[in-house]
């Protein structure tokens, strides 16, 4: 198991990838920038598990917090509203 | 429908059609067929018995939000327990005899400044171990797509208006975490026992579409 690449408070961007498979990164959040809220731990990669592979090495999973106003241009609510999404490290890049 | 009661049906001639409940025995989907095939094979090969399958389904259906309610009520009355619940939920659940299940739990606390709402946009991830089976609306496409995009409108449709000076935090349960909202303890419950408090902690308050309130 490796070290987590990002730490709490780091600014990250979700990769804007369009790949087939059993993905756990929702499309609406791809390409958006947020802040690491916490490191959830290391888990077997669900994108591999879905195809009956072992999913190893385990991947770091983060909770990333996004400002709703950044995610939805027409968001109807205060600027303090946020959305937290669980995202695997291989879907994140430094912002 | 006409105004007569069911009982009246037996006292008049059936000269008009009555609507019938449609049968749900249409063609099976691929995954329904797969489930039946695997289950029958495992029973035939003696890996499982039909009774074991039935008992497991019965146990799954019997899970309820009572476990979650017990955890919330304890956190409301015991600050040290609440601290454990926020930092090490698995340990906190074990302490009150609630089985954690396979997934890691994240507890998010509602305060005067923050309101939390849980959704799984990708499927219907839900903390079944502590809340039982998810409600149908939680699995609906409408809730899953709208809770992230217009959470305040969705909550208002559930009868919950969140003022603008309270931040709404939506949690999309996309991967390996499961979420429990720790609702605010309502005023007027001072001195209540844990059991009495647990009685006002409903499923919806732990998903975030409602607030706990006096009965």
mmCIF file of N, CA, C and O in Angstrom, chain B residues 29-102:
data_model
loop_
_atom_site.group_PDB
_atom_site.id
_atom_site.type_symbol
_atom_site.label_atom_id
_atom_site.label_comp_id
_atom_site.label_asym_id
_atom_site.label_seq_id
_atom_site.Cartn_x
_atom_site.Cartn_y
_atom_site.Cartn_z
ATOM 1 N N UNK B 29 -36.120 -10.209 -16.189
ATOM 2 C CA UNK B 29 -34.954 -9.534 -16.751
ATOM 3 C C UNK B 29 -33.772 -10.506 -16.735
ATOM 4 O O UNK B 29 -33.814 -11.547 -16.083
ATOM 5 N N UNK B 30 -32.734 -10.121 -17.414
ATOM 6 C CA UNK B 30 -31.516 -10.936 -17.465
ATOM 7 C C UNK B 30 -31.017 -11.256 -16.055
ATOM 8 O O UNK B 30 -30.696 -12.390 -15.716
ATOM 9 N N UNK B 31 -30.940 -10.213 -15.199
ATOM 10 C CA UNK B 31 -30.376 -10.424 -13.861
ATOM 11 C C UNK B 31 -31.304 -11.225 -12.957
ATOM 12 O O UNK B 31 -30.839 -11.944 -12.076
ATOM 13 N N UNK B 32 -32.622 -11.126 -13.180
ATOM 14 C CA UNK B 32 -33.549 -11.971 -12.424
ATOM 15 C C UNK B 32 -33.328 -13.436 -12.797
ATOM 16 O O UNK B 32 -33.301 -14.315 -11.937
ATOM 17 N N UNK B 33 -33.168 -13.687 -14.088
ATOM 18 C CA UNK B 33 -32.928 -15.076 -14.525
ATOM 19 C C UNK B 33 -31.609 -15.593 -13.970
ATOM 20 O O UNK B 33 -31.512 -16.728 -13.511
ATOM 21 N N UNK B 34 -30.596 -14.714 -14.002
ATOM 22 C CA UNK B 34 -29.274 -15.101 -13.496
ATOM 23 C C UNK B 34 -29.360 -15.462 -12.008
ATOM 24 O O UNK B 34 -28.812 -16.472 -11.555
ATOM 25 N N UNK B 35 -30.066 -14.630 -11.258
ATOM 26 C CA UNK B 35 -30.196 -14.883 -9.807
ATOM 27 C C UNK B 35 -30.870 -16.222 -9.563
ATOM 28 O O UNK B 35 -30.421 -17.025 -8.735
ATOM 29 N N UNK B 36 -31.946 -16.488 -10.286
ATOM 30 C CA UNK B 36 -32.675 -17.744 -10.089
ATOM 31 C C UNK B 36 -31.788 -18.925 -10.442
ATOM 32 O O UNK B 36 -31.705 -19.913 -9.710
ATOM 33 N N UNK B 37 -31.062 -18.801 -11.564
ATOM 34 C CA UNK B 37 -30.209 -19.907 -12.017
ATOM 35 C C UNK B 37 -29.113 -20.201 -10.988
ATOM 36 O O UNK B 37 -28.883 -21.358 -10.619
ATOM 37 N N UNK B 38 -28.449 -19.161 -10.498
ATOM 38 C CA UNK B 38 -27.360 -19.360 -9.535
ATOM 39 C C UNK B 38 -27.912 -19.925 -8.225
ATOM 40 O O UNK B 38 -27.361 -20.858 -7.637
ATOM 41 N N UNK B 39 -29.030 -19.385 -7.785
ATOM 42 C CA UNK B 39 -29.625 -19.850 -6.524
ATOM 43 C C UNK B 39 -30.001 -21.327 -6.633
ATOM 44 O O UNK B 39 -29.666 -22.131 -5.745
ATOM 45 N N UNK B 40 -30.663 -21.695 -7.756
ATOM 46 C CA UNK B 40 -31.093 -23.096 -7.901
ATOM 47 C C UNK B 40 -29.895 -24.038 -7.982
ATOM 48 O O UNK B 40 -29.918 -25.121 -7.412
ATOM 49 N N UNK B 41 -28.855 -23.589 -8.674
ATOM 50 C CA UNK B 41 -27.645 -24.417 -8.767
ATOM 51 C C UNK B 41 -27.018 -24.641 -7.394
ATOM 52 O O UNK B 41 -26.624 -25.762 -7.054
ATOM 53 N N UNK B 42 -26.922 -23.570 -6.623
ATOM 54 C CA UNK B 42 -26.280 -23.681 -5.316
ATOM 55 C C UNK B 42 -27.091 -24.567 -4.381
ATOM 56 O O UNK B 42 -26.539 -25.296 -3.554
ATOM 57 N N UNK B 43 -28.414 -24.513 -4.522
ATOM 58 C CA UNK B 43 -29.263 -25.385 -3.698
ATOM 59 C C UNK B 43 -29.111 -26.839 -4.151
ATOM 60 O O UNK B 43 -28.921 -27.740 -3.334
ATOM 61 N N UNK B 44 -29.127 -27.065 -5.483
ATOM 62 C CA UNK B 44 -28.964 -28.421 -6.011
ATOM 63 C C UNK B 44 -27.638 -29.050 -5.604
ATOM 64 O O UNK B 44 -27.557 -30.232 -5.296
ATOM 65 N N UNK B 45 -26.589 -28.222 -5.586
ATOM 66 C CA UNK B 45 -25.261 -28.738 -5.247
ATOM 67 C C UNK B 45 -25.043 -28.813 -3.736
ATOM 68 O O UNK B 45 -23.968 -29.195 -3.278
ATOM 69 N N UNK B 46 -26.025 -28.381 -2.991
ATOM 70 C CA UNK B 46 -25.928 -28.511 -1.536
ATOM 71 C C UNK B 46 -25.076 -27.444 -0.871
ATOM 72 O O UNK B 46 -24.696 -27.564 0.286
ATOM 73 N N UNK B 47 -24.764 -26.372 -1.608
ATOM 74 C CA UNK B 47 -23.981 -25.279 -1.007
ATOM 75 C C UNK B 47 -24.857 -24.501 -0.020
ATOM 76 O O UNK B 47 -24.423 -24.105 1.058
ATOM 77 N N UNK B 48 -26.095 -24.296 -0.417
ATOM 78 C CA UNK B 48 -27.063 -23.576 0.415
ATOM 79 C C UNK B 48 -28.351 -24.390 0.438
ATOM 80 O O UNK B 48 -28.593 -25.188 -0.458
ATOM 81 N N UNK B 49 -29.162 -24.126 1.451
ATOM 82 C CA UNK B 49 -30.508 -24.699 1.393
ATOM 83 C C UNK B 49 -31.487 -23.567 1.093
ATOM 84 O O UNK B 49 -31.188 -22.390 1.342
ATOM 85 N N UNK B 50 -32.639 -23.946 0.574
ATOM 86 C CA UNK B 50 -33.663 -22.942 0.271
ATOM 87 C C UNK B 50 -34.048 -22.203 1.549
ATOM 88 O O UNK B 50 -34.309 -20.999 1.536
ATOM 89 N N UNK B 51 -34.048 -22.913 2.664
ATOM 90 C CA UNK B 51 -34.424 -22.278 3.924
ATOM 91 C C UNK B 51 -33.389 -21.238 4.359
ATOM 92 O O UNK B 51 -33.747 -20.197 4.906
ATOM 93 N N UNK B 52 -32.103 -21.517 4.087
ATOM 94 C CA UNK B 52 -31.072 -20.531 4.430
ATOM 95 C C UNK B 52 -31.255 -19.250 3.606
ATOM 96 O O UNK B 52 -31.103 -18.151 4.123
ATOM 97 N N UNK B 53 -31.576 -19.423 2.332
ATOM 98 C CA UNK B 53 -31.799 -18.255 1.477
ATOM 99 C C UNK B 53 -32.978 -17.455 2.017
ATOM 100 O O UNK B 53 -32.917 -16.236 2.182
ATOM 101 N N UNK B 54 -34.059 -18.177 2.330
ATOM 102 C CA UNK B 54 -35.249 -17.506 2.837
ATOM 103 C C UNK B 54 -34.945 -16.752 4.144
ATOM 104 O O UNK B 54 -35.344 -15.600 4.316
ATOM 105 N N UNK B 55 -34.191 -17.411 5.034
ATOM 106 C CA UNK B 55 -33.882 -16.780 6.322
ATOM 107 C C UNK B 55 -33.041 -15.522 6.135
ATOM 108 O O UNK B 55 -33.224 -14.532 6.841
ATOM 109 N N UNK B 56 -32.104 -15.561 5.184
ATOM 110 C CA UNK B 56 -31.256 -14.392 4.947
ATOM 111 C C UNK B 56 -32.092 -13.234 4.412
ATOM 112 O O UNK B 56 -31.933 -12.088 4.844
ATOM 113 N N UNK B 57 -32.982 -13.540 3.478
ATOM 114 C CA UNK B 57 -33.851 -12.488 2.933
ATOM 115 C C UNK B 57 -34.734 -11.921 4.046
ATOM 116 O O UNK B 57 -34.916 -10.706 4.178
ATOM 117 N N UNK B 58 -35.243 -12.815 4.885
ATOM 118 C CA UNK B 58 -36.096 -12.376 5.992
ATOM 119 C C UNK B 58 -35.319 -11.440 6.925
ATOM 120 O O UNK B 58 -35.829 -10.403 7.356
ATOM 121 N N UNK B 59 -34.070 -11.805 7.222
ATOM 122 C CA UNK B 59 -33.251 -10.982 8.115
ATOM 123 C C UNK B 59 -32.948 -9.628 7.482
ATOM 124 O O UNK B 59 -32.958 -8.597 8.157
ATOM 125 N N UNK B 60 -32.700 -9.628 6.158
ATOM 126 C CA UNK B 60 -32.428 -8.355 5.475
ATOM 127 C C UNK B 60 -33.656 -7.453 5.527
ATOM 128 O O UNK B 60 -33.555 -6.263 5.792
ATOM 129 N N UNK B 61 -34.823 -8.071 5.268
ATOM 130 C CA UNK B 61 -36.054 -7.276 5.271
ATOM 131 C C UNK B 61 -36.387 -6.760 6.668
ATOM 132 O O UNK B 61 -37.093 -5.771 6.826
ATOM 133 N N UNK B 62 -35.897 -7.466 7.702
ATOM 134 C CA UNK B 62 -36.269 -7.107 9.073
ATOM 135 C C UNK B 62 -35.418 -5.961 9.615
ATOM 136 O O UNK B 62 -35.721 -5.403 10.655
ATOM 137 N N UNK B 63 -34.328 -5.622 8.904
ATOM 138 C CA UNK B 63 -33.494 -4.519 9.402
ATOM 139 C C UNK B 63 -34.294 -3.230 9.356
ATOM 140 O O UNK B 63 -35.093 -3.011 8.461
ATOM 141 N N UNK B 64 -34.060 -2.388 10.325
ATOM 142 C CA UNK B 64 -34.877 -1.180 10.430
ATOM 143 C C UNK B 64 -33.985 -0.016 10.850
ATOM 144 O O UNK B 64 -32.827 -0.219 11.222
ATOM 145 N N UNK B 65 -34.529 1.197 10.813
ATOM 146 C CA UNK B 65 -33.727 2.347 11.255
ATOM 147 C C UNK B 65 -33.534 2.399 12.775
ATOM 148 O O UNK B 65 -32.954 3.358 13.280
ATOM 149 N N UNK B 66 -34.005 1.389 13.502
ATOM 150 C CA UNK B 66 -33.926 1.421 14.964
ATOM 151 C C UNK B 66 -32.478 1.504 15.444
ATOM 152 O O UNK B 66 -32.181 2.185 16.429
ATOM 153 N N UNK B 67 -31.575 0.801 14.740
ATOM 154 C CA UNK B 67 -30.162 0.838 15.132
ATOM 155 C C UNK B 67 -29.605 2.249 15.041
ATOM 156 O O UNK B 67 -28.969 2.749 15.975
ATOM 157 N N UNK B 68 -29.875 2.902 13.918
ATOM 158 C CA UNK B 68 -29.415 4.274 13.735
ATOM 159 C C UNK B 68 -30.007 5.209 14.779
ATOM 160 O O UNK B 68 -29.323 6.079 15.323
ATOM 161 N N UNK B 69 -31.286 5.019 15.076
ATOM 162 C CA UNK B 69 -31.971 5.878 16.051
ATOM 163 C C UNK B 69 -31.342 5.742 17.436
ATOM 164 O O UNK B 69 -31.197 6.721 18.171
ATOM 165 N N UNK B 70 -30.949 4.508 17.765
ATOM 166 C CA UNK B 70 -30.330 4.268 19.073
ATOM 167 C C UNK B 70 -28.981 5.003 19.161
ATOM 168 O O UNK B 70 -28.656 5.605 20.186
ATOM 169 N N UNK B 71 -28.237 4.944 18.062
ATOM 170 C CA UNK B 71 -26.928 5.601 18.008
ATOM 171 C C UNK B 71 -27.090 7.117 18.166
ATOM 172 O O UNK B 71 -26.374 7.770 18.935
ATOM 173 N N UNK B 72 -28.059 7.691 17.445
ATOM 174 C CA UNK B 72 -28.283 9.135 17.507
ATOM 175 C C UNK B 72 -28.711 9.552 18.914
ATOM 176 O O UNK B 72 -28.195 10.531 19.477
ATOM 177 N N UNK B 73 -29.622 8.804 19.511
ATOM 178 C CA UNK B 73 -30.120 9.155 20.849
ATOM 179 C C UNK B 73 -28.985 9.106 21.870
ATOM 180 O O UNK B 73 -28.888 9.968 22.752
ATOM 181 N N UNK B 74 -28.095 8.120 21.731
ATOM 182 C CA UNK B 74 -26.967 8.039 22.657
ATOM 183 C C UNK B 74 -26.035 9.242 22.456
ATOM 184 O O UNK B 74 -25.559 9.841 23.415
ATOM 185 N N UNK B 75 -25.810 9.621 21.187
ATOM 186 C CA UNK B 75 -24.930 10.762 20.902
ATOM 187 C C UNK B 75 -25.521 12.065 21.443
ATOM 188 O O UNK B 75 -24.790 12.964 21.863
ATOM 189 N N UNK B 76 -26.846 12.156 21.444
ATOM 190 C CA UNK B 76 -27.499 13.360 21.973
ATOM 191 C C UNK B 76 -27.324 13.488 23.486
ATOM 192 O O UNK B 76 -27.340 14.587 24.032
ATOM 193 N N UNK B 77 -27.213 12.365 24.162
ATOM 194 C CA UNK B 77 -27.217 12.416 25.624
ATOM 195 C C UNK B 77 -25.825 12.234 26.232
ATOM 196 O O UNK B 77 -25.644 12.488 27.411
ATOM 197 N N UNK B 78 -24.858 11.791 25.432
ATOM 198 C CA UNK B 78 -23.553 11.453 25.987
ATOM 199 C C UNK B 78 -22.454 12.073 25.101
ATOM 200 O O UNK B 78 -22.118 11.541 24.045
ATOM 201 N N UNK B 79 -21.900 13.229 25.517
ATOM 202 C CA UNK B 79 -20.912 13.939 24.691
ATOM 203 C C UNK B 79 -19.694 13.085 24.351
ATOM 204 O O UNK B 79 -19.165 13.196 23.236
ATOM 205 N N UNK B 80 -19.251 12.253 25.278
ATOM 206 C CA UNK B 80 -18.086 11.416 24.997
ATOM 207 C C UNK B 80 -18.427 10.410 23.895
ATOM 208 O O UNK B 80 -17.630 10.141 22.994
ATOM 209 N N UNK B 81 -19.644 9.858 23.959
ATOM 210 C CA UNK B 81 -20.076 8.915 22.931
ATOM 211 C C UNK B 81 -20.174 9.610 21.575
ATOM 212 O O UNK B 81 -19.756 9.067 20.550
ATOM 213 N N UNK B 82 -20.682 10.839 21.587
ATOM 214 C CA UNK B 82 -20.789 11.589 20.325
ATOM 215 C C UNK B 82 -19.410 11.803 19.707
ATOM 216 O O UNK B 82 -19.235 11.666 18.494
ATOM 217 N N UNK B 83 -18.439 12.105 20.559
ATOM 218 C CA UNK B 83 -17.066 12.288 20.083
ATOM 219 C C UNK B 83 -16.570 11.015 19.389
ATOM 220 O O UNK B 83 -16.000 11.061 18.297
ATOM 221 N N UNK B 84 -16.822 9.870 20.021
ATOM 222 C CA UNK B 84 -16.422 8.590 19.423
ATOM 223 C C UNK B 84 -17.153 8.374 18.096
ATOM 224 O O UNK B 84 -16.566 7.950 17.103
ATOM 225 N N UNK B 85 -18.451 8.688 18.083
ATOM 226 C CA UNK B 85 -19.257 8.476 16.874
ATOM 227 C C UNK B 85 -18.721 9.292 15.702
ATOM 228 O O UNK B 85 -18.667 8.810 14.563
ATOM 229 N N UNK B 86 -18.298 10.531 15.991
ATOM 230 C CA UNK B 86 -17.816 11.390 14.908
ATOM 231 C C UNK B 86 -16.437 10.948 14.402
ATOM 232 O O UNK B 86 -16.130 11.094 13.233
ATOM 233 N N UNK B 87 -15.605 10.413 15.300
ATOM 234 C CA UNK B 87 -14.221 10.119 14.915
ATOM 235 C C UNK B 87 -13.996 8.649 14.589
ATOM 236 O O UNK B 87 -13.125 8.320 13.800
ATOM 237 N N UNK B 88 -14.756 7.759 15.213
ATOM 238 C CA UNK B 88 -14.566 6.325 14.996
ATOM 239 C C UNK B 88 -15.936 5.631 15.013
ATOM 240 O O UNK B 88 -16.280 4.917 15.964
ATOM 241 N N UNK B 89 -16.717 5.866 13.948
ATOM 242 C CA UNK B 89 -18.107 5.378 13.942
ATOM 243 C C UNK B 89 -18.225 3.872 14.180
ATOM 244 O O UNK B 89 -19.156 3.443 14.873
ATOM 245 N N UNK B 90 -17.294 3.079 13.643
ATOM 246 C CA UNK B 90 -17.416 1.626 13.816
ATOM 247 C C UNK B 90 -17.401 1.252 15.292
ATOM 248 O O UNK B 90 -18.201 0.438 15.760
ATOM 249 N N UNK B 91 -16.477 1.883 16.040
ATOM 250 C CA UNK B 91 -16.377 1.592 17.458
ATOM 251 C C UNK B 91 -17.661 2.043 18.184
ATOM 252 O O UNK B 91 -18.186 1.349 19.046
ATOM 253 N N UNK B 92 -18.145 3.218 17.794
ATOM 254 C CA UNK B 92 -19.351 3.745 18.441
ATOM 255 C C UNK B 92 -20.546 2.817 18.204
ATOM 256 O O UNK B 92 -21.361 2.590 19.101
ATOM 257 N N UNK B 93 -20.647 2.272 16.995
ATOM 258 C CA UNK B 93 -21.764 1.376 16.704
ATOM 259 C C UNK B 93 -21.643 0.091 17.513
ATOM 260 O O UNK B 93 -22.629 -0.396 18.076
ATOM 261 N N UNK B 94 -20.427 -0.426 17.577
ATOM 262 C CA UNK B 94 -20.215 -1.638 18.371
ATOM 263 C C UNK B 94 -20.615 -1.437 19.825
ATOM 264 O O UNK B 94 -21.171 -2.333 20.451
ATOM 265 N N UNK B 95 -20.333 -0.251 20.326
ATOM 266 C CA UNK B 95 -20.609 0.025 21.742
ATOM 267 C C UNK B 95 -22.093 -0.080 22.087
ATOM 268 O O UNK B 95 -22.441 -0.348 23.222
ATOM 269 N N UNK B 96 -22.953 0.173 21.124
ATOM 270 C CA UNK B 96 -24.382 0.039 21.418
ATOM 271 C C UNK B 96 -24.960 -1.219 20.779
ATOM 272 O O UNK B 96 -26.176 -1.378 20.658
ATOM 273 N N UNK B 97 -24.057 -2.112 20.357
ATOM 274 C CA UNK B 97 -24.520 -3.401 19.844
ATOM 275 C C UNK B 97 -25.167 -3.345 18.475
ATOM 276 O O UNK B 97 -26.000 -4.176 18.134
ATOM 277 N N UNK B 98 -24.802 -2.316 17.673
ATOM 278 C CA UNK B 98 -25.323 -2.237 16.311
ATOM 279 C C UNK B 98 -24.252 -2.760 15.363
ATOM 280 O O UNK B 98 -23.105 -2.304 15.405
ATOM 281 N N UNK B 99 -24.624 -3.697 14.528
ATOM 282 C CA UNK B 99 -23.653 -4.282 13.613
ATOM 283 C C UNK B 99 -23.308 -3.284 12.516
ATOM 284 O O UNK B 99 -24.191 -2.632 11.955
ATOM 285 N N UNK B 100 -22.023 -3.160 12.227
ATOM 286 C CA UNK B 100 -21.566 -2.109 11.316
ATOM 287 C C UNK B 100 -21.816 -2.463 9.856
ATOM 288 O O UNK B 100 -22.102 -1.596 9.043
ATOM 289 N N UNK B 101 -21.686 -3.719 9.513
ATOM 290 C CA UNK B 101 -21.760 -4.092 8.107
ATOM 291 C C UNK B 101 -20.397 -3.941 7.461
ATOM 292 O O UNK B 101 -19.399 -3.672 8.128
ATOM 293 N N UNK B 102 -20.370 -4.087 6.154
ATOM 294 C CA UNK B 102 -19.101 -4.157 5.426
ATOM 295 C C UNK B 102 -18.447 -2.807 5.216
ATOM 296 O O UNK B 102 -17.247 -2.710 5.039
#
